[in-house]
PDB file of C-alpha atoms in Angstrom:
ATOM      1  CA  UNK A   1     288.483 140.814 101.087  1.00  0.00           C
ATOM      2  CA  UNK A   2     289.341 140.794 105.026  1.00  0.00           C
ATOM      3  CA  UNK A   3     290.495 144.278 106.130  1.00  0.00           C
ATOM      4  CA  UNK A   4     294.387 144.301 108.264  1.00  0.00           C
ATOM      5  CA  UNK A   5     293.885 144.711 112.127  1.00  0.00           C
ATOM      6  CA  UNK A   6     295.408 148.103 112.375  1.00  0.00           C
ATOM      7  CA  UNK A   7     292.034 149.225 110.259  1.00  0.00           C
ATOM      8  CA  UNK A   8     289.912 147.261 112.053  1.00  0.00           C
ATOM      9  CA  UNK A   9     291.241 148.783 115.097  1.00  0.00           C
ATOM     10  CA  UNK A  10     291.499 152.487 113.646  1.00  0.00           C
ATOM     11  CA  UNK A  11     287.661 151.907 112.812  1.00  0.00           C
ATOM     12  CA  UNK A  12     286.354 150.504 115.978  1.00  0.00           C
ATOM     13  CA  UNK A  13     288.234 153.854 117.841  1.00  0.00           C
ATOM     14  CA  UNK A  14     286.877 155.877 115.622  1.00  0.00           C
ATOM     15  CA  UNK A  15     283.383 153.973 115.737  1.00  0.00           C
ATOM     16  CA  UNK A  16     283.039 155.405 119.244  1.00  0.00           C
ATOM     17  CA  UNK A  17     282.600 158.929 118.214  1.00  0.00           C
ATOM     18  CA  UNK A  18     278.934 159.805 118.596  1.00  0.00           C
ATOM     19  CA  UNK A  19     277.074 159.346 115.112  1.00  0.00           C
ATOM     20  CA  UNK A  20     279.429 157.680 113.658  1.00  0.00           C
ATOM     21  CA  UNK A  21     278.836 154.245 112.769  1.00  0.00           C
ATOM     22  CA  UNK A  22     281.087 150.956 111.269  1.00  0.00           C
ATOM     23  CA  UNK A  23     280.554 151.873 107.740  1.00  0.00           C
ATOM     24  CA  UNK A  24     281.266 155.685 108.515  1.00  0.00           C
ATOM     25  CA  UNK A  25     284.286 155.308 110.444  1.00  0.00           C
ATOM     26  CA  UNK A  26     285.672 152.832 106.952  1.00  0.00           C
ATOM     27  CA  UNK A  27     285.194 155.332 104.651  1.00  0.00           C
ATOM     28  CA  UNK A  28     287.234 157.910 107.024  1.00  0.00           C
ATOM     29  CA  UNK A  29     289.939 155.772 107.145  1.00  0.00           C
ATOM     30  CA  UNK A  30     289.819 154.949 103.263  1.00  0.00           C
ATOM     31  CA  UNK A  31     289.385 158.582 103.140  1.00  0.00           C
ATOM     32  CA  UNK A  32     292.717 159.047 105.232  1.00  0.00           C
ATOM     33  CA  UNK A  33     294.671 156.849 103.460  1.00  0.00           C
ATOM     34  CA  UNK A  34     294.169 158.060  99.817  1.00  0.00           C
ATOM     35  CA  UNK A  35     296.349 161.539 101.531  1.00  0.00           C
ATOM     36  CA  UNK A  36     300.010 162.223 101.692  1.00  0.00           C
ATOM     37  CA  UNK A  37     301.697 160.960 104.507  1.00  0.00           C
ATOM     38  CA  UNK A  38     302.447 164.530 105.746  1.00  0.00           C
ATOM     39  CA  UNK A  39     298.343 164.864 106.421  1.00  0.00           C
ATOM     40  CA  UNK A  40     298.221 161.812 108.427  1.00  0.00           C
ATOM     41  CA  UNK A  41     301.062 162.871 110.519  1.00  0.00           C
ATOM     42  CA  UNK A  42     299.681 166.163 110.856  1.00  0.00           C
ATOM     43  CA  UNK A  43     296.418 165.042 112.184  1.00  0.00           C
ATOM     44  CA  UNK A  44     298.118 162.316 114.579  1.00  0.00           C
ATOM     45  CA  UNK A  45     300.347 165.486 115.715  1.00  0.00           C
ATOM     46  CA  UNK A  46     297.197 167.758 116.243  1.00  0.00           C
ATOM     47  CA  UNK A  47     295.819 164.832 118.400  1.00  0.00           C
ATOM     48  CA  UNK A  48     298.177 164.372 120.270  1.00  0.00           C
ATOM     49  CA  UNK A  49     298.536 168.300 121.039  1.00  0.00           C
ATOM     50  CA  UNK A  50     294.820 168.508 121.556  1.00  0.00           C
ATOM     51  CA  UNK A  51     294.553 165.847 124.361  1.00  0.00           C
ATOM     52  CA  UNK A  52     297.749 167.217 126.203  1.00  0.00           C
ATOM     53  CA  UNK A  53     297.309 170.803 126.202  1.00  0.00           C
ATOM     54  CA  UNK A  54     293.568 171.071 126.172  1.00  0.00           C
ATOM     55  CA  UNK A  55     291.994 170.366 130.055  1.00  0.00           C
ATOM     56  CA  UNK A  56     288.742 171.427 131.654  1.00  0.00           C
ATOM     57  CA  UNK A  57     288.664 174.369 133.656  1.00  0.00           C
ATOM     58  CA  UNK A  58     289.070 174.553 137.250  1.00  0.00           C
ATOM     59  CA  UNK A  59     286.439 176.474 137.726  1.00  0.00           C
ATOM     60  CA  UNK A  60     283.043 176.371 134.679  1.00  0.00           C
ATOM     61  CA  UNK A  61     284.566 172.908 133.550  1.00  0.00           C
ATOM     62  CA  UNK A  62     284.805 174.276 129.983  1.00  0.00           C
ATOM     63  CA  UNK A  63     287.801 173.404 127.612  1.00  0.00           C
ATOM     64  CA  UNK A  64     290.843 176.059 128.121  1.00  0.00           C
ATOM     65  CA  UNK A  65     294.737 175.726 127.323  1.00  0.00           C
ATOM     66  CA  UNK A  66     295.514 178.511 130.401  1.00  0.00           C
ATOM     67  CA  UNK A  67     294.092 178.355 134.154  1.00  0.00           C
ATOM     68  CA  UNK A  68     291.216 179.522 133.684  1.00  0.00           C
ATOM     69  CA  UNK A  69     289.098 179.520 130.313  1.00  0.00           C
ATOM     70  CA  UNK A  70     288.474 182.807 128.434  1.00  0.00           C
ATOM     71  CA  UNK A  71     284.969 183.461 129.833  1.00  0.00           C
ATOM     72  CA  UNK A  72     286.157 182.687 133.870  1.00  0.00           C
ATOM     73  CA  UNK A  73     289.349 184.853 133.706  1.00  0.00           C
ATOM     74  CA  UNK A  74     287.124 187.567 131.781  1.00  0.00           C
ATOM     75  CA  UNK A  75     286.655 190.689 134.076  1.00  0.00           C
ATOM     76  CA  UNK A  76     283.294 192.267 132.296  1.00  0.00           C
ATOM     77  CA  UNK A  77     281.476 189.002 132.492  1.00  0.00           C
ATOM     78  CA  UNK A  78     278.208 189.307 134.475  1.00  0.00           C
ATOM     79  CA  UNK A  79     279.004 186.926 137.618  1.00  0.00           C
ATOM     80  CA  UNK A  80     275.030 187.922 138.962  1.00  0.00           C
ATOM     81  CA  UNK A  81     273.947 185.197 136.258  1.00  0.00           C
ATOM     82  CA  UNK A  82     275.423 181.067 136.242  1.00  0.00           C
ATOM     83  CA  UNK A  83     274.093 179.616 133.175  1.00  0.00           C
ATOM     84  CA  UNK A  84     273.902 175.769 133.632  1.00  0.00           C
ATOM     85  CA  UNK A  85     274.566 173.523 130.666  1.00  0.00           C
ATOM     86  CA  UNK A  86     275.010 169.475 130.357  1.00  0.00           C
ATOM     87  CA  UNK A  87     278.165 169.434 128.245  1.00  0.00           C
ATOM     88  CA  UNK A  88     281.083 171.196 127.256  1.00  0.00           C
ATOM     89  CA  UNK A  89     279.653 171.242 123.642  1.00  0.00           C
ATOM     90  CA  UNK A  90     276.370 173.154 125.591  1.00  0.00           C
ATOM     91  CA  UNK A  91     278.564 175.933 127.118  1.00  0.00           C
ATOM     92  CA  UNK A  92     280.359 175.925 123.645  1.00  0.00           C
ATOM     93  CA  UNK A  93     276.986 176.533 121.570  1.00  0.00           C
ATOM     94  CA  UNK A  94     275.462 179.128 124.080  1.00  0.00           C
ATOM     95  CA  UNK A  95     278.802 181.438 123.975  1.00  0.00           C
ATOM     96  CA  UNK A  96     278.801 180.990 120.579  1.00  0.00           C
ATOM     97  CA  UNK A  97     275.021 182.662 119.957  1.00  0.00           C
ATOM     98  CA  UNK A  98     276.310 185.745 121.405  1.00  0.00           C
ATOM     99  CA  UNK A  99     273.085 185.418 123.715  1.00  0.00           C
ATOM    100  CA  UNK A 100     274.689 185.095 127.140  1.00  0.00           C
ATOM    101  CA  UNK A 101     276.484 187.598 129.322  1.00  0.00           C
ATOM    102  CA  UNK A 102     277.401 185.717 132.423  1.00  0.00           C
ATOM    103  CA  UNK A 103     279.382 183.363 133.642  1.00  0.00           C
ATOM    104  CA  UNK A 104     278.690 178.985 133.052  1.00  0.00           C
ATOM    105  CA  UNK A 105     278.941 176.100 134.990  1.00  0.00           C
ATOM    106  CA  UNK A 106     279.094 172.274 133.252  1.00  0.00           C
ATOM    107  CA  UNK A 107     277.693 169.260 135.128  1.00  0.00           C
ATOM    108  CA  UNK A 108     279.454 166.987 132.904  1.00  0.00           C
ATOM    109  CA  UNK A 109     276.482 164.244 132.729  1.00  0.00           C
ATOM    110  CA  UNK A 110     272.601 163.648 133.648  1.00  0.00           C
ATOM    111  CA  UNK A 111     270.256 161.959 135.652  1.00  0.00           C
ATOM    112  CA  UNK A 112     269.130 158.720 133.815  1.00  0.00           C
ATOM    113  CA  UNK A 113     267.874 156.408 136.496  1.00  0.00           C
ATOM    114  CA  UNK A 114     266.981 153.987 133.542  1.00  0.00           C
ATOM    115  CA  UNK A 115     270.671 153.894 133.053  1.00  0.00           C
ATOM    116  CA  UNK A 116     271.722 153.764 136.414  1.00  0.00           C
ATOM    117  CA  UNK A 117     273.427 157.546 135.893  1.00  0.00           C
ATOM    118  CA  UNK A 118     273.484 160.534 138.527  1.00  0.00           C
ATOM    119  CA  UNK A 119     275.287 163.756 138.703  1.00  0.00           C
ATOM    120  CA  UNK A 120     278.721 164.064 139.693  1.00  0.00           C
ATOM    121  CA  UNK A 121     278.523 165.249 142.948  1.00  0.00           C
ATOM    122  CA  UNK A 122     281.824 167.404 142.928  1.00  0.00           C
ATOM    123  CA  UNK A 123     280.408 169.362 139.963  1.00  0.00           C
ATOM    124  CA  UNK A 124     277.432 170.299 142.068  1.00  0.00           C
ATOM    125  CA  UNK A 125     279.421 171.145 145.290  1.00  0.00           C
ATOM    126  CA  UNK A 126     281.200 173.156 143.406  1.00  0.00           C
ATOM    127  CA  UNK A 127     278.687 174.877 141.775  1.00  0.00           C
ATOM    128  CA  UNK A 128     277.162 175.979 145.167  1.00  0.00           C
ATOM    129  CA  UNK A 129     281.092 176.978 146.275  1.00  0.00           C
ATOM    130  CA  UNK A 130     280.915 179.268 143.170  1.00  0.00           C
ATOM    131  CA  UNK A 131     277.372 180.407 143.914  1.00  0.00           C
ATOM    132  CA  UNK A 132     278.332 181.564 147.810  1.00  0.00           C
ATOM    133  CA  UNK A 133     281.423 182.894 146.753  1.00  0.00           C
ATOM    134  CA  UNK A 134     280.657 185.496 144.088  1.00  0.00           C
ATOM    135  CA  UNK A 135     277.204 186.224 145.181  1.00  0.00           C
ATOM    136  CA  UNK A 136     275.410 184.754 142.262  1.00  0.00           C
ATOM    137  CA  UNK A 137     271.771 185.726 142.217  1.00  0.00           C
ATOM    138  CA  UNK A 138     270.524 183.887 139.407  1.00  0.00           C
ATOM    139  CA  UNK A 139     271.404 180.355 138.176  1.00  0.00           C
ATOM    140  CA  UNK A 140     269.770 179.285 134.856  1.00  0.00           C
ATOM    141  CA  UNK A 141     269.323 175.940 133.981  1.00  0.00           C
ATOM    142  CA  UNK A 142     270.172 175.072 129.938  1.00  0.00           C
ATOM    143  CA  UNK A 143     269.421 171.862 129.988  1.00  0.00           C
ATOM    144  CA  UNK A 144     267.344 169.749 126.864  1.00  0.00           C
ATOM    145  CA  UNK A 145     263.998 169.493 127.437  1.00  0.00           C
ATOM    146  CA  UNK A 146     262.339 165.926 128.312  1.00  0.00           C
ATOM    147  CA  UNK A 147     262.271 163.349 130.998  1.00  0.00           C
ATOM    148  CA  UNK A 148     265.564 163.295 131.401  1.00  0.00           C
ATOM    149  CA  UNK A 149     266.645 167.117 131.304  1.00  0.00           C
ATOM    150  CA  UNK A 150     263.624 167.559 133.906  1.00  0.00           C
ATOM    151  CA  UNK A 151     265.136 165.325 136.601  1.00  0.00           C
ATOM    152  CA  UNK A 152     268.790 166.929 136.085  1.00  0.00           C
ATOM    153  CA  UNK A 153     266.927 170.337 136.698  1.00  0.00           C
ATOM    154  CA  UNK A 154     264.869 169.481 139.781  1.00  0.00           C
ATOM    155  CA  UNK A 155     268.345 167.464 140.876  1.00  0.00           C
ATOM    156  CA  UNK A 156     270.316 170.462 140.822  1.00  0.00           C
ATOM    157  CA  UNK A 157     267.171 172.833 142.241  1.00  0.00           C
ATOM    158  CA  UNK A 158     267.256 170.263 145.350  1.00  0.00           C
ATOM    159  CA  UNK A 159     270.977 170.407 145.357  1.00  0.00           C
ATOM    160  CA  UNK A 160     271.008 174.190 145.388  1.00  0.00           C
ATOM    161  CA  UNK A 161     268.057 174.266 148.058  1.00  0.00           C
ATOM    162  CA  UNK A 162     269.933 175.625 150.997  1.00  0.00           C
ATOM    163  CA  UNK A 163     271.068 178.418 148.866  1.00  0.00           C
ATOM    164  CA  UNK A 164     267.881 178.984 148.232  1.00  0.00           C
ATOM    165  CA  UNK A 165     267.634 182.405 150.182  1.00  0.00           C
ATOM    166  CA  UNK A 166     268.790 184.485 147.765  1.00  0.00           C
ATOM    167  CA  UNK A 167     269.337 182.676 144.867  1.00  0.00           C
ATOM    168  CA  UNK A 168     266.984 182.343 142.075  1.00  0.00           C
ATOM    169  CA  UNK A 169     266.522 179.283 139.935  1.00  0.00           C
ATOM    170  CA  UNK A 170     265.187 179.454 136.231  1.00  0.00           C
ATOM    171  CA  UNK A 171     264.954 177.332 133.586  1.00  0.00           C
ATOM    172  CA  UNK A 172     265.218 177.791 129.596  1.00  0.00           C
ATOM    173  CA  UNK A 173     261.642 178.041 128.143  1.00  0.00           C
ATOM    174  CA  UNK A 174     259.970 178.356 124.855  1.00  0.00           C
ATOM    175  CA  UNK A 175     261.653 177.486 121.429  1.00  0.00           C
ATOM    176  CA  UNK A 176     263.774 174.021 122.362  1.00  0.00           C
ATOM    177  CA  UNK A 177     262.076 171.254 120.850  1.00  0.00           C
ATOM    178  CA  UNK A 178     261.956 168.172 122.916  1.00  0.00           C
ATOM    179  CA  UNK A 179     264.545 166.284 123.539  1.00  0.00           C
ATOM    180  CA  UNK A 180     266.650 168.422 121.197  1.00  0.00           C
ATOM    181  CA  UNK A 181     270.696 169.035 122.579  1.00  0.00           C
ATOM    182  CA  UNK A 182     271.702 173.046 123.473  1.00  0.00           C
ATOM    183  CA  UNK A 183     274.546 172.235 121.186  1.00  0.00           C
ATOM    184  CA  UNK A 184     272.225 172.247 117.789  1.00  0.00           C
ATOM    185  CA  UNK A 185     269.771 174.908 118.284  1.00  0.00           C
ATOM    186  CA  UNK A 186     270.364 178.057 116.395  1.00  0.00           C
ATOM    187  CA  UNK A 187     270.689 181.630 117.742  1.00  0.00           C
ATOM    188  CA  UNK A 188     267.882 182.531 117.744  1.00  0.00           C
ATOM    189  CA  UNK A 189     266.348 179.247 119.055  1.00  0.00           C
ATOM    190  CA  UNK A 190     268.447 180.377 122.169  1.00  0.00           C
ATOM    191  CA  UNK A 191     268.043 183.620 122.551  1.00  0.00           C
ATOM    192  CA  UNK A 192     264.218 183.044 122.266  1.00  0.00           C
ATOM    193  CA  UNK A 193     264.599 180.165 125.181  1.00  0.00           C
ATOM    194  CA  UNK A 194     266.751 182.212 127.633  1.00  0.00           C
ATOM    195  CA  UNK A 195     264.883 185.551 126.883  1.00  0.00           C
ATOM    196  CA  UNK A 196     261.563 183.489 127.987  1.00  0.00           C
ATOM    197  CA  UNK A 197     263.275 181.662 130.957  1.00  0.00           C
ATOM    198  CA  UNK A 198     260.931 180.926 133.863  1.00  0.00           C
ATOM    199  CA  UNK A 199     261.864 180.879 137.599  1.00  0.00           C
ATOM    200  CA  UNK A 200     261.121 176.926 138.894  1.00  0.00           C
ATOM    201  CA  UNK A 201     258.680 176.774 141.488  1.00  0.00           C
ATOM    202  CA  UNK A 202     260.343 175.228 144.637  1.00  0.00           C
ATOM    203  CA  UNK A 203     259.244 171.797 146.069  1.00  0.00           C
ATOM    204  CA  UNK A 204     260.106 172.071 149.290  1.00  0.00           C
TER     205      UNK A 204
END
């Protein structure tokens, strides 16, 4: 039995969600359309509200509905320490642990040469605007171990190098397995990995 083309296009959208495959994203639907139409509005409504009053902030890159995202705008926050993270899901899972007192910055991608992908350079310059202007002294890098995750460290490191002076650059250590995400370790995973951070050894 062929399927009508607003399914088929409802499951290739949703198909683009990460894990979520063609068979997956048919059973959502099915699952979607066995509700009352008041739940499918309600979701499309939530949607909708989601994407226009949700937008990154100005200054970590996190997810906020005001100017500035709870942790920025938050006074008692330690602005010594700049915990690094990949994604917005990242800064998400290390606030969430409890295990982190300062402040975050998100590069919003990777380096994967194999891919042809770099860093966004505006995240980086402003990470080193932050940096200068509340006198960070320590930026840790949360990024997934592996090939990847170690050329998106050393690229920010050489990005950072002219701060260099006073600024010191660590990365997460022991208890991430490799090429595991920040966003599905546990607590105590991360609280193990930043307790045991190490500084990285310049290469300049």
């Amino acid at each position: 039995m062929g399927l009508p083309d607003s399914f088929e296009r409802l499951a290739a959208l949703w198909g683009r969600f990460p894990g979520v495959g063609a068979k997956t994203a048919r059973r959502m639907i099915f699952y979607m359309l066995g509700q009352d139409r008041e739940w499918a509005m309600e979701l499309a409504r939530a949607i909708e509200v989601l994407r226009e009053a949700v937008h990154p902030c100005p200054e970590c890159g996190g997810i906020t509905t005001d100017e500035l995202c709870g942790v920025c705008s938050d006074s008692t926050r330690d602005s010594g320490k700049i915990c690094v993270v990949e994604t917005q899901e990242d800064c998400v899972a290390m606030e969430q642990s409890g295990v982190f007192g300062g402040l975050y910055h998100i590069l919003g991608g990777k380096c994967s040469p194999l891919d042809g992908i770099d860093l966004p350079l505006e995240n980086l310059d402003r990470l080193k605007s932050r940096i200068g202007r509340l006198g960070t002294g320590e930026v840790i890098l949360a990024l997934p171990p592996g090939v990847e995750g170690d050329m998106t460290s050393y690229a920010v490191q050489d990005a950072l190098s002219a701060l260099r002076g006073g600024v010191k650059i660590s990365r997460l250590s022991c208890g991430l397995p490799i090429g595991a995400s920040i966003g599905y370790a546990d607590r105590l995973t991360l609280r193990a990995a930043l307790e045991s951070r190490r500084e990285m050894e310049a290469e300049w």
